[in-house]
mmCIF file of C-alpha atoms in Angstrom:
data_model
loop_
_atom_site.group_PDB
_atom_site.id
_atom_site.type_symbol
_atom_site.label_atom_id
_atom_site.label_comp_id
_atom_site.label_asym_id
_atom_site.label_seq_id
_atom_site.Cartn_x
_atom_site.Cartn_y
_atom_site.Cartn_z
ATOM 1 C CA MET A 1 17.241 5.370 -79.786
ATOM 2 C CA ILE A 2 20.936 5.824 -79.561
ATOM 3 C CA ASP A 3 21.807 2.712 -81.986
ATOM 4 C CA GLU A 4 19.545 4.344 -84.765
ATOM 5 C CA LEU A 5 20.237 7.893 -84.111
ATOM 6 C CA TYR A 6 24.130 6.851 -83.556
ATOM 7 C CA SER A 7 24.717 5.126 -86.875
ATOM 8 C CA ALA A 8 28.155 4.179 -88.095
ATOM 9 C CA ARG A 9 27.706 6.651 -90.966
ATOM 10 C CA ILE A 10 26.763 9.472 -88.623
ATOM 11 C CA LEU A 11 29.662 8.786 -86.515
ATOM 12 C CA ARG A 12 31.856 8.623 -89.534
ATOM 13 C CA LEU A 13 30.388 12.194 -90.525
ATOM 14 C CA ALA A 14 30.933 13.621 -87.060
ATOM 15 C CA ALA A 15 34.659 12.552 -86.736
ATOM 16 C CA ASN A 16 35.705 14.282 -89.767
ATOM 17 C CA LEU A 17 35.298 17.982 -89.533
ATOM 18 C CA PRO A 18 36.574 20.033 -92.869
ATOM 19 C CA HIS A 19 37.580 23.721 -92.632
ATOM 20 C CA SER A 20 37.935 23.432 -88.696
ATOM 21 C CA GLY A 21 38.670 26.518 -86.707
ATOM 22 C CA ARG A 22 38.429 29.982 -87.446
ATOM 23 C CA LEU A 23 39.466 32.520 -90.381
ATOM 24 C CA ALA A 24 41.664 35.471 -90.011
ATOM 25 C CA ALA A 25 39.800 38.043 -91.599
ATOM 26 C CA PRO A 26 36.229 36.645 -92.567
ATOM 27 C CA GLU A 27 33.969 38.726 -94.078
ATOM 28 C CA GLY A 28 30.988 36.971 -92.137
ATOM 29 C CA THR A 29 30.369 35.342 -89.267
ATOM 30 C CA GLY A 30 27.399 33.554 -88.174
ATOM 31 C CA GLU A 31 26.939 31.995 -84.717
ATOM 32 C CA ARG A 32 23.964 29.498 -83.621
ATOM 33 C CA VAL A 33 23.163 27.528 -80.790
ATOM 34 C CA ALA A 34 20.495 24.762 -79.860
ATOM 35 C CA ARG A 35 18.963 26.165 -76.859
ATOM 36 C CA LEU A 36 17.853 22.381 -75.464
ATOM 37 C CA CYS A 37 20.996 20.574 -75.842
ATOM 38 C CA GLY A 38 23.742 23.432 -75.833
ATOM 39 C CA SER A 39 25.236 22.421 -79.510
ATOM 40 C CA LYS A 40 27.322 25.068 -80.862
ATOM 41 C CA ALA A 41 28.174 26.551 -84.586
ATOM 42 C CA VAL A 42 30.351 29.425 -85.179
ATOM 43 C CA VAL A 43 31.166 29.656 -88.827
ATOM 44 C CA ASP A 44 33.342 32.474 -90.372
ATOM 45 C CA VAL A 45 33.303 33.101 -94.777
ATOM 46 C CA THR A 46 34.730 34.916 -97.174
ATOM 47 C CA LEU A 47 32.888 35.094 -100.670
ATOM 48 C CA ASP A 48 34.319 35.413 -104.338
ATOM 49 C CA ASP A 49 32.920 38.266 -106.896
ATOM 50 C CA ALA A 50 29.939 35.941 -107.326
ATOM 51 C CA ASP A 51 29.050 35.836 -104.028
ATOM 52 C CA ARG A 52 30.053 32.166 -103.527
ATOM 53 C CA VAL A 53 31.504 30.997 -100.716
ATOM 54 C CA GLU A 54 35.341 31.076 -101.555
ATOM 55 C CA THR A 55 36.651 30.177 -98.095
ATOM 56 C CA PHE A 56 35.222 28.518 -94.613
ATOM 57 C CA ALA A 57 35.689 27.751 -91.323
ATOM 58 C CA GLN A 58 34.072 26.177 -88.616
ATOM 59 C CA ASP A 59 34.016 25.810 -85.000
ATOM 60 C CA VAL A 60 31.956 23.284 -83.851
ATOM 61 C CA LYS A 61 30.948 22.298 -80.731
ATOM 62 C CA ALA A 62 27.822 19.929 -80.495
ATOM 63 C CA CYS A 63 26.827 16.445 -80.218
ATOM 64 C CA ALA A 64 27.747 13.739 -83.029
ATOM 65 C CA LEU A 65 24.536 14.787 -84.890
ATOM 66 C CA GLY A 66 25.268 18.550 -85.018
ATOM 67 C CA GLN A 67 28.931 17.392 -85.928
ATOM 68 C CA ALA A 68 27.717 14.891 -88.861
ATOM 69 C CA ALA A 69 25.775 17.968 -90.261
ATOM 70 C CA ALA A 70 28.781 20.677 -89.951
ATOM 71 C CA GLY A 71 30.901 17.383 -91.780
ATOM 72 C CA VAL A 72 28.869 17.153 -94.598
ATOM 73 C CA LEU A 73 28.569 21.117 -94.855
ATOM 74 C CA GLY A 74 32.594 21.629 -95.077
ATOM 75 C CA GLU A 75 32.695 19.134 -97.307
ATOM 76 C CA ALA A 76 30.053 20.685 -99.696
ATOM 77 C CA VAL A 77 29.846 24.463 -99.169
ATOM 78 C CA ILE A 78 32.952 25.799 -100.509
ATOM 79 C CA GLY A 79 31.600 27.244 -103.856
ATOM 80 C CA ALA A 80 28.217 27.334 -103.244
ATOM 81 C CA THR A 81 25.548 30.148 -103.365
ATOM 82 C CA LEU A 82 23.444 31.929 -100.681
ATOM 83 C CA ASP A 83 20.492 30.258 -102.837
ATOM 84 C CA GLU A 84 21.989 27.025 -102.605
ATOM 85 C CA ILE A 85 22.552 27.034 -98.887
ATOM 86 C CA VAL A 86 18.899 28.338 -98.250
ATOM 87 C CA ALA A 87 17.503 25.378 -100.758
ATOM 88 C CA ALA A 88 19.337 22.781 -98.371
ATOM 89 C CA ARG A 89 18.364 24.366 -95.317
ATOM 90 C CA ASP A 90 14.762 24.243 -96.261
ATOM 91 C CA ALA A 91 15.369 20.633 -97.435
ATOM 92 C CA MET A 92 16.499 19.728 -94.619
ATOM 93 C CA VAL A 93 13.826 21.352 -92.495
ATOM 94 C CA THR A 94 11.417 19.494 -94.396
ATOM 95 C CA MET A 95 12.927 16.004 -94.252
ATOM 96 C CA LEU A 96 12.879 16.956 -90.315
ATOM 97 C CA ARG A 97 9.579 17.946 -89.820
ATOM 98 C CA ALA A 98 7.087 16.948 -92.548
ATOM 99 C CA GLY A 99 8.857 13.659 -94.040
ATOM 100 C CA GLY A 100 10.835 15.225 -97.339
ATOM 101 C CA GLU A 101 13.642 13.169 -98.582
ATOM 102 C CA GLY A 102 15.959 16.342 -98.157
ATOM 103 C CA PRO A 103 18.748 18.192 -99.733
ATOM 104 C CA THR A 104 19.917 17.639 -103.370
ATOM 105 C CA GLY A 105 23.037 18.452 -105.288
ATOM 106 C CA ARG A 106 25.817 19.301 -103.483
ATOM 107 C CA PHE A 107 24.112 19.007 -100.010
ATOM 108 C CA GLU A 108 22.730 15.801 -100.527
ATOM 109 C CA GLY A 109 25.048 14.334 -97.809
ATOM 110 C CA LEU A 110 22.751 16.135 -95.120
ATOM 111 C CA ARG A 111 20.237 12.978 -95.657
ATOM 112 C CA ALA A 112 22.472 10.750 -93.400
ATOM 113 C CA LEU A 113 20.673 12.797 -90.778
ATOM 114 C CA LYS A 114 16.868 11.673 -92.079
ATOM 115 C CA GLN A 115 16.937 9.747 -89.041
ATOM 116 C CA VAL A 116 16.910 12.462 -86.672
ATOM 117 C CA ALA A 117 13.645 13.651 -87.756
ATOM 118 C CA ASP A 118 11.983 10.943 -85.297
ATOM 119 C CA TYR A 119 13.697 12.849 -82.446
ATOM 120 C CA PRO A 120 12.479 16.339 -82.159
ATOM 121 C CA ALA A 121 14.212 17.528 -79.530
ATOM 122 C CA ARG A 122 17.655 16.484 -81.786
ATOM 123 C CA HIS A 123 16.626 18.780 -84.656
ATOM 124 C CA ALA A 124 18.070 22.328 -83.407
ATOM 125 C CA SER A 125 21.248 20.270 -83.142
ATOM 126 C CA ALA A 126 21.398 18.909 -86.214
ATOM 127 C CA MET A 127 20.626 22.519 -87.940
ATOM 128 C CA VAL A 128 22.979 24.892 -85.845
ATOM 129 C CA ALA A 129 26.082 25.001 -88.348
ATOM 130 C CA VAL A 130 23.832 25.211 -91.666
ATOM 131 C CA GLU A 131 22.089 28.043 -89.498
ATOM 132 C CA ALA A 132 25.300 29.411 -88.838
ATOM 133 C CA THR A 133 26.818 29.097 -92.223
ATOM 134 C CA LEU A 134 23.506 31.173 -93.784
ATOM 135 C CA ASP A 135 24.115 33.986 -91.365
ATOM 136 C CA ALA A 136 27.912 34.208 -92.248
ATOM 137 C CA VAL A 137 26.550 34.376 -95.953
ATOM 138 C CA ARG A 138 24.407 36.574 -95.232
ATOM 139 C CA GLN A 139 26.614 39.025 -93.201
ATOM 140 C CA ALA A 140 29.264 38.657 -95.909
ATOM 141 C CA MET A 141 26.730 39.812 -98.516
ATOM 142 C CA ALA A 142 25.575 42.532 -96.711
ATOM 143 C CA ARG A 143 28.866 44.150 -95.681
ATOM 144 C CA ASP A 144 29.985 43.398 -99.371
ATOM 145 C CA ARG A 145 27.043 45.719 -100.379
ATOM 146 C CA ALA A 146 27.679 48.488 -97.724
ATOM 147 C CA ASP A 147 30.890 48.732 -99.250
ATOM 148 C CA THR A 148 30.000 48.735 -102.592
ATOM 149 C CA ARG A 149 27.636 51.903 -101.672
ATOM 150 C CA THR A 150 30.743 53.610 -99.723
ATOM 151 C CA SER A 151 33.236 53.226 -102.587
ATOM 152 C CA LEU A 152 30.328 54.806 -104.940
ATOM 153 C CA ALA A 153 29.473 57.643 -102.365
ATOM 154 C CA GLY A 154 33.146 58.514 -102.403
ATOM 155 C CA ALA A 155 34.020 58.607 -106.223
ATOM 156 C CA ALA A 156 30.571 60.688 -106.568
#
């Protein structure tokens, strides 16, 4: 199991964690924990005027699988929209649970985790960074909409 699951590519991805740390003033923060193994990801984002990820930081304490997914995410997430991240998450879930091919486009690198499909106890760890990123982007978008409503109400 160990040799199959923790391939050289997975270990290489896990060793490279782009945008590690936290943002000083995030617009959105997401946190996810894989209950079974304790893998944890905290993600901070800011968005640009088109609701694309402008800045991103991640604090990930996870096994090599969670770290590898976070590594791919960190390499590709700047400029991503909520729809792209949702599509990547959905494709990853299908890849892990139903034999799908995995994400395409900017998040295609997540396909490196395809062999995790054979180890259901590891699925949550492979997903923590992706889910935390979705939570952070959604929170930032909700905050932006609330700020817009507040400024419109103040102008009235």
